[in-house]
mmCIF file of N, CA and C in Angstrom:
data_model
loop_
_atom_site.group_PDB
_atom_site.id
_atom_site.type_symbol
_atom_site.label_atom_id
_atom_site.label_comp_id
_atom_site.label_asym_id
_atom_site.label_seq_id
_atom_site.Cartn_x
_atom_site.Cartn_y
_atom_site.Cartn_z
ATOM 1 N N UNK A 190 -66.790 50.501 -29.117
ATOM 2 C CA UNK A 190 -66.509 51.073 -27.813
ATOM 3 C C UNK A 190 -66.049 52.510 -28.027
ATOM 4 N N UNK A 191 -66.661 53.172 -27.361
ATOM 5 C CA UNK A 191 -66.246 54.804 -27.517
ATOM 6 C C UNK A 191 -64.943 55.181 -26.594
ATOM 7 N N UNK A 192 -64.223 55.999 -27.362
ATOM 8 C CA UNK A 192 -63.447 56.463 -25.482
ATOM 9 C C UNK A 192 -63.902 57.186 -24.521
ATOM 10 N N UNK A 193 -63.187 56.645 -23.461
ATOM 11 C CA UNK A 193 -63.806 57.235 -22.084
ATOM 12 C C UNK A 193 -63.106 59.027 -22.013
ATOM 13 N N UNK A 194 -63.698 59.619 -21.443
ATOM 14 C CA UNK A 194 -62.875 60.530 -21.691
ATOM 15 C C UNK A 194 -62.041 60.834 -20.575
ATOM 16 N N UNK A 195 -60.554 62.177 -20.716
ATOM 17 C CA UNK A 195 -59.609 62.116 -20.072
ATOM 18 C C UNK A 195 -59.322 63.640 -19.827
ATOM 19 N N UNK A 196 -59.422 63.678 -18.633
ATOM 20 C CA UNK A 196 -58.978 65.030 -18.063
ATOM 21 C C UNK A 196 -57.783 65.313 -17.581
ATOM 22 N N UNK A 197 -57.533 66.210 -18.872
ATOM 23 C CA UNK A 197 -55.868 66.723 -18.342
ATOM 24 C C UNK A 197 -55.650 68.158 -18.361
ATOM 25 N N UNK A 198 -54.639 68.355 -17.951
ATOM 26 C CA UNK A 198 -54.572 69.792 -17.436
ATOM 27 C C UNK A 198 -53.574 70.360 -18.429
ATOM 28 N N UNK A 199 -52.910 69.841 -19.346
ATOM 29 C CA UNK A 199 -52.238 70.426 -20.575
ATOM 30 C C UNK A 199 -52.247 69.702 -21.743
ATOM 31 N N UNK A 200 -52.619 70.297 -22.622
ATOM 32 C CA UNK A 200 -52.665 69.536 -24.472
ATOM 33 C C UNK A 200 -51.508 68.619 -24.432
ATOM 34 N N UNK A 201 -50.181 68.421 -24.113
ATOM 35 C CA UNK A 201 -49.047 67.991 -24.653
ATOM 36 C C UNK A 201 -49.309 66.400 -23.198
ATOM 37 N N UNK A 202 -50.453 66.530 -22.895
ATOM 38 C CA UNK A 202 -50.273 65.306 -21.916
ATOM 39 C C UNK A 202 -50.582 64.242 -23.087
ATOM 40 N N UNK A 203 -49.873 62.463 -22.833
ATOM 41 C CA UNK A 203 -49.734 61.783 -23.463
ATOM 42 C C UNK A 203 -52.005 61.466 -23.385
ATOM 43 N N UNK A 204 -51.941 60.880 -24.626
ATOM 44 C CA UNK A 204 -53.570 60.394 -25.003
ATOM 45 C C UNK A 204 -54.735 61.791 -25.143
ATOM 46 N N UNK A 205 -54.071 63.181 -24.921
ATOM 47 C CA UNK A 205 -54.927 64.163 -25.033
ATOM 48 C C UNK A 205 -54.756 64.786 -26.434
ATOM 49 N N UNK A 206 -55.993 64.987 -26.797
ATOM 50 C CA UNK A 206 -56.349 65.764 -28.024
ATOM 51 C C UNK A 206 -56.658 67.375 -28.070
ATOM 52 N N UNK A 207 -56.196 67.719 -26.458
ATOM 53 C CA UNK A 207 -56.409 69.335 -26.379
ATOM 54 C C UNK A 207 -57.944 69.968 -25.745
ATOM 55 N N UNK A 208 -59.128 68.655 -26.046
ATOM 56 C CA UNK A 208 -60.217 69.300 -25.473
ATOM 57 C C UNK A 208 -60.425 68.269 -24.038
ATOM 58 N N UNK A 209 -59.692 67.566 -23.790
ATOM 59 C CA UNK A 209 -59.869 66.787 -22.426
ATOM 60 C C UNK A 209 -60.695 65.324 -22.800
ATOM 61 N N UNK A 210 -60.490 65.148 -24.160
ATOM 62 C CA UNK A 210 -60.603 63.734 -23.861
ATOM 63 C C UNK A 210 -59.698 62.794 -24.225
ATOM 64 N N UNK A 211 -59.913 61.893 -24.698
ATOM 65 C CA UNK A 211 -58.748 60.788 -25.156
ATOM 66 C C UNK A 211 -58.779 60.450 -26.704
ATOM 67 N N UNK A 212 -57.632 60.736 -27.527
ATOM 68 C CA UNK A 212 -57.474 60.580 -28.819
ATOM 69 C C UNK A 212 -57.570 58.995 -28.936
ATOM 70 N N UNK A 213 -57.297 57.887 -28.052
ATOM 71 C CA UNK A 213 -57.325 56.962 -28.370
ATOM 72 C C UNK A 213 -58.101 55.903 -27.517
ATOM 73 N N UNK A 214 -58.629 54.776 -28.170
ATOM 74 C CA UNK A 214 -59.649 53.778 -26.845
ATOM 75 C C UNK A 214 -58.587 53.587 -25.847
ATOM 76 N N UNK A 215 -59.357 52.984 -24.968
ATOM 77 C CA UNK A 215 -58.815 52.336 -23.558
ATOM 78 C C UNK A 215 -58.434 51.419 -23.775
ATOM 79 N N UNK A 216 -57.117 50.928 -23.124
ATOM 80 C CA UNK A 216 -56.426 49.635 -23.573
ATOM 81 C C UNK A 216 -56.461 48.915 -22.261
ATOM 82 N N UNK A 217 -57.073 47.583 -22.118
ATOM 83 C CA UNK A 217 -56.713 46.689 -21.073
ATOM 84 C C UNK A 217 -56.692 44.981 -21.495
ATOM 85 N N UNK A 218 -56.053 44.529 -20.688
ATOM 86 C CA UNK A 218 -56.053 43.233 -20.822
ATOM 87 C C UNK A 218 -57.331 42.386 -20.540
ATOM 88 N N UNK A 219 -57.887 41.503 -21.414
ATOM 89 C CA UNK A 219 -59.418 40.831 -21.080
ATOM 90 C C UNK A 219 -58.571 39.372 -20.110
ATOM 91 N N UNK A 220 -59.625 39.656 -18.962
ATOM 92 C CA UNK A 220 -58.970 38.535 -17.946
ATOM 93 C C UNK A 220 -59.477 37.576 -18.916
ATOM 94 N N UNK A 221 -58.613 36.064 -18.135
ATOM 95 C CA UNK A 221 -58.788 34.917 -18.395
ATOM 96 C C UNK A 221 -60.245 34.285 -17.973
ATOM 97 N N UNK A 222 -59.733 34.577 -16.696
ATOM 98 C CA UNK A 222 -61.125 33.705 -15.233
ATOM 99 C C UNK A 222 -61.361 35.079 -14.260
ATOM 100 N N UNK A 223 -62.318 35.679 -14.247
ATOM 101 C CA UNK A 223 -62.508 36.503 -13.184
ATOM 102 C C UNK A 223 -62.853 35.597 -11.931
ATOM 103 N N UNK A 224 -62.393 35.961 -10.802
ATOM 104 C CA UNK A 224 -62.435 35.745 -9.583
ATOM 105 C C UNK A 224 -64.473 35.896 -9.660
ATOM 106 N N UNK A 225 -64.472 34.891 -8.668
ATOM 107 C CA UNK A 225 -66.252 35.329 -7.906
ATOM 108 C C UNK A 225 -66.456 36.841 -7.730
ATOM 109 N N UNK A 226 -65.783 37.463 -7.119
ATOM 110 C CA UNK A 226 -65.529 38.985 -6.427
ATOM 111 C C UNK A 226 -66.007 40.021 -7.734
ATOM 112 N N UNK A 227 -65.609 39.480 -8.597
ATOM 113 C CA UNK A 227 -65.602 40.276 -9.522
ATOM 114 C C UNK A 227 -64.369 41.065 -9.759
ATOM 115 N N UNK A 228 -63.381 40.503 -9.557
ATOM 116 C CA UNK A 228 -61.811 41.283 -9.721
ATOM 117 C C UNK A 228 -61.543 40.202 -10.510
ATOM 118 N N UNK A 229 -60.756 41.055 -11.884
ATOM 119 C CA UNK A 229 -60.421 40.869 -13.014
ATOM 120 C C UNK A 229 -58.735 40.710 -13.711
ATOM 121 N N UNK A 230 -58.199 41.364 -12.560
ATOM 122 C CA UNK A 230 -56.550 41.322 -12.145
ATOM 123 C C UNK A 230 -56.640 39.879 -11.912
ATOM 124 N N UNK A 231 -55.474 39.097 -12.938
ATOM 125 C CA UNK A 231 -54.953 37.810 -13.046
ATOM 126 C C UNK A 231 -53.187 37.943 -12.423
ATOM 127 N N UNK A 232 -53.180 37.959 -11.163
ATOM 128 C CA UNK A 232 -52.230 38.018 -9.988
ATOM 129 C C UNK A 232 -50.810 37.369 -10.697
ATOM 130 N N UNK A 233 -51.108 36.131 -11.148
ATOM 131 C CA UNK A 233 -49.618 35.203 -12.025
ATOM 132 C C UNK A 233 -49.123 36.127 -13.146
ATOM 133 N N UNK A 234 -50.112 36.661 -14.082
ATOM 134 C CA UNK A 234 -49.707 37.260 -15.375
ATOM 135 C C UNK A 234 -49.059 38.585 -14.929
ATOM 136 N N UNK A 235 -49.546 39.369 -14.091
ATOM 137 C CA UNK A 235 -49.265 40.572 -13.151
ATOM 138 C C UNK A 235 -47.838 40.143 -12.901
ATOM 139 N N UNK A 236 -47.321 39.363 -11.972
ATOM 140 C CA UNK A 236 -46.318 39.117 -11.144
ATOM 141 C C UNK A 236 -45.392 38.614 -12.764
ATOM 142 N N UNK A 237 -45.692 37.775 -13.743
ATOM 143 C CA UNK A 237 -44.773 37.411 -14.862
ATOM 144 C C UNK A 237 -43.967 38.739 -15.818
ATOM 145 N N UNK A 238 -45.381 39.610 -15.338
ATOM 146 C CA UNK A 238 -45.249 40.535 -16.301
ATOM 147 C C UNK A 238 -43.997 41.706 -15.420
ATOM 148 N N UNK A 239 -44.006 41.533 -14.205
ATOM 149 C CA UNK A 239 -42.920 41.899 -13.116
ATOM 150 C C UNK A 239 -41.484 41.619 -13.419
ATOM 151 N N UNK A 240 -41.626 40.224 -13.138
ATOM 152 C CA UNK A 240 -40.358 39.835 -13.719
ATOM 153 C C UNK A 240 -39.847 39.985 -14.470
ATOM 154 N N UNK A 241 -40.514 39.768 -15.959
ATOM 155 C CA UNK A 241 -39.868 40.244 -17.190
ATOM 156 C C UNK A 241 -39.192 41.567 -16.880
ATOM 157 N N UNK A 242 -39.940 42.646 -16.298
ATOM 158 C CA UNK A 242 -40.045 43.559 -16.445
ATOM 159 C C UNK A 242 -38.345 44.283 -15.787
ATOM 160 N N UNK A 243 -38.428 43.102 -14.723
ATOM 161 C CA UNK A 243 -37.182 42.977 -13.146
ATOM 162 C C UNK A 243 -35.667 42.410 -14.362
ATOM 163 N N UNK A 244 -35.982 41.595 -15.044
ATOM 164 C CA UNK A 244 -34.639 40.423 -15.328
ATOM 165 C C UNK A 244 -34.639 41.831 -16.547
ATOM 166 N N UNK A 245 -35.217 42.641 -17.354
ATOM 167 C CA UNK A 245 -35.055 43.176 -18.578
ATOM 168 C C UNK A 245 -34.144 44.461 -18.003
ATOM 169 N N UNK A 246 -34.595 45.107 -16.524
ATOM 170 C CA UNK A 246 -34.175 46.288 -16.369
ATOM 171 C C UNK A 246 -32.862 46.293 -15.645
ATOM 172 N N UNK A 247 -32.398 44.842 -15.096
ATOM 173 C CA UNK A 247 -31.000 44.473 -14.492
ATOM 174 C C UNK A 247 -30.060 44.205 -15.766
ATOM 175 N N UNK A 248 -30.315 43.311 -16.834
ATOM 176 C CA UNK A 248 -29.726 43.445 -17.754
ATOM 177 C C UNK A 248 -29.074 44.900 -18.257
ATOM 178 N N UNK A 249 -30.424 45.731 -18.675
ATOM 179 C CA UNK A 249 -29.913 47.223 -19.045
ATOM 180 C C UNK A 249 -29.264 47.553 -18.048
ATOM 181 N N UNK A 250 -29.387 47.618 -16.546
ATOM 182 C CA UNK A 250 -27.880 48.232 -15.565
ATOM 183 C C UNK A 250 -26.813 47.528 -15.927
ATOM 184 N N UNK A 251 -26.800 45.948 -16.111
ATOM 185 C CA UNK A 251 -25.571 45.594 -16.525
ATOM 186 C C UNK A 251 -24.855 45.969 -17.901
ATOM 187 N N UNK A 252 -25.441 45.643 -18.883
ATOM 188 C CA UNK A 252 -24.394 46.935 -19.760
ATOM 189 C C UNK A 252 -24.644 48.084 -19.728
ATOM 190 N N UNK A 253 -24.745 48.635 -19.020
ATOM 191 C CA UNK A 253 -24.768 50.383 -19.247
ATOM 192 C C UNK A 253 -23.257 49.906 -18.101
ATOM 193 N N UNK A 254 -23.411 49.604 -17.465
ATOM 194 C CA UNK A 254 -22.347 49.666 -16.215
ATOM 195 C C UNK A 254 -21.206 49.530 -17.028
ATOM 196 N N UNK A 255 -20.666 47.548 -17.966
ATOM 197 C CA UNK A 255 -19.931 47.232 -18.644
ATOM 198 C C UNK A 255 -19.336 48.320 -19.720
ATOM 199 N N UNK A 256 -20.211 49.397 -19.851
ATOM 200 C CA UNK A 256 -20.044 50.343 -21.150
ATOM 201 C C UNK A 256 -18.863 51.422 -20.397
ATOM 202 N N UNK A 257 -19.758 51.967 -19.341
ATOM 203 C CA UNK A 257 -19.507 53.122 -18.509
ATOM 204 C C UNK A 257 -17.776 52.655 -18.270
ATOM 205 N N UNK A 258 -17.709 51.364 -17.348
ATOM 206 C CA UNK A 258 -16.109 51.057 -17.045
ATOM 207 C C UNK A 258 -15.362 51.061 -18.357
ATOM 208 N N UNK A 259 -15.672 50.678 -19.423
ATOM 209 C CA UNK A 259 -14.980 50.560 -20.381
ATOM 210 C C UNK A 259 -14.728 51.636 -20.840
ATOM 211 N N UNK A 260 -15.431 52.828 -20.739
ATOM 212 C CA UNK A 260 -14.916 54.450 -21.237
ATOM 213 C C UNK A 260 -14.431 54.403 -20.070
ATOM 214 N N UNK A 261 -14.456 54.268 -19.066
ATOM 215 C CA UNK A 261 -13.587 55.130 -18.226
ATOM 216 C C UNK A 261 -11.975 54.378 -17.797
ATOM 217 N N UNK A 262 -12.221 52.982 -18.333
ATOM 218 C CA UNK A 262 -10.967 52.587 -19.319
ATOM 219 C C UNK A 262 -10.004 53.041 -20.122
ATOM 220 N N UNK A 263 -10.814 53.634 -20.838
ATOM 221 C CA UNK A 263 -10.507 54.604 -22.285
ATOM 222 C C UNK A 263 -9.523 55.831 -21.859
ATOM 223 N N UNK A 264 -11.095 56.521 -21.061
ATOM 224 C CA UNK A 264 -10.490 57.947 -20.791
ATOM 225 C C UNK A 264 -9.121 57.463 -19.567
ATOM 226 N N UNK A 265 -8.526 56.909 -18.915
ATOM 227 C CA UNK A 265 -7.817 56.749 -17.656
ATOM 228 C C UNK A 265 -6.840 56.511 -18.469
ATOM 229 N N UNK A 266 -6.824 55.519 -19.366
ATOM 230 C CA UNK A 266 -5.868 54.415 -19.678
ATOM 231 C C UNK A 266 -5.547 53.138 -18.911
ATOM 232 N N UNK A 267 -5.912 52.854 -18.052
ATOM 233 C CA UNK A 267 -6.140 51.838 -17.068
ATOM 234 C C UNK A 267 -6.405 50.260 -17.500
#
């Protein structure tokens, strides 16, 4: 598979090699079951891949938060 190529408007854009195409192949997920339609988006894996995405980025607010009170613990004396 060749790469497709990629038009960008500055060298330092991520996947550009400076002449507008793509230093690297195209990355996608090979569906499971394509729909009749011909749509290839697997809706469950989409939405799993959400969540993870939801429960991973509440975690990181929760300790960054736990961190933050605890310096400002520090700095107060409190």
């Amino acid at each position: 598979m060749r790469p497709l190529p990629l038009a960008t408007t500055n060298a330092a854009h991520v996947g550009s090699n400076g002449n507008g195409t793509s230093s690297t192949e195209l990355k996608y997920r090979v569906p499971l079951g394509p729909s009749l339609d011909g749509n290839t988006v697997d809706v469950q894996l989409e939405q799993a891949a959400f969540a993870e995405n939801s429960v991973r980025y509440q975690t990181t607010l929760s300790i960054l938060s736990q961190r933050f009170k605890g310096l400002l613990t520090a700095i107060t004396g409190q």
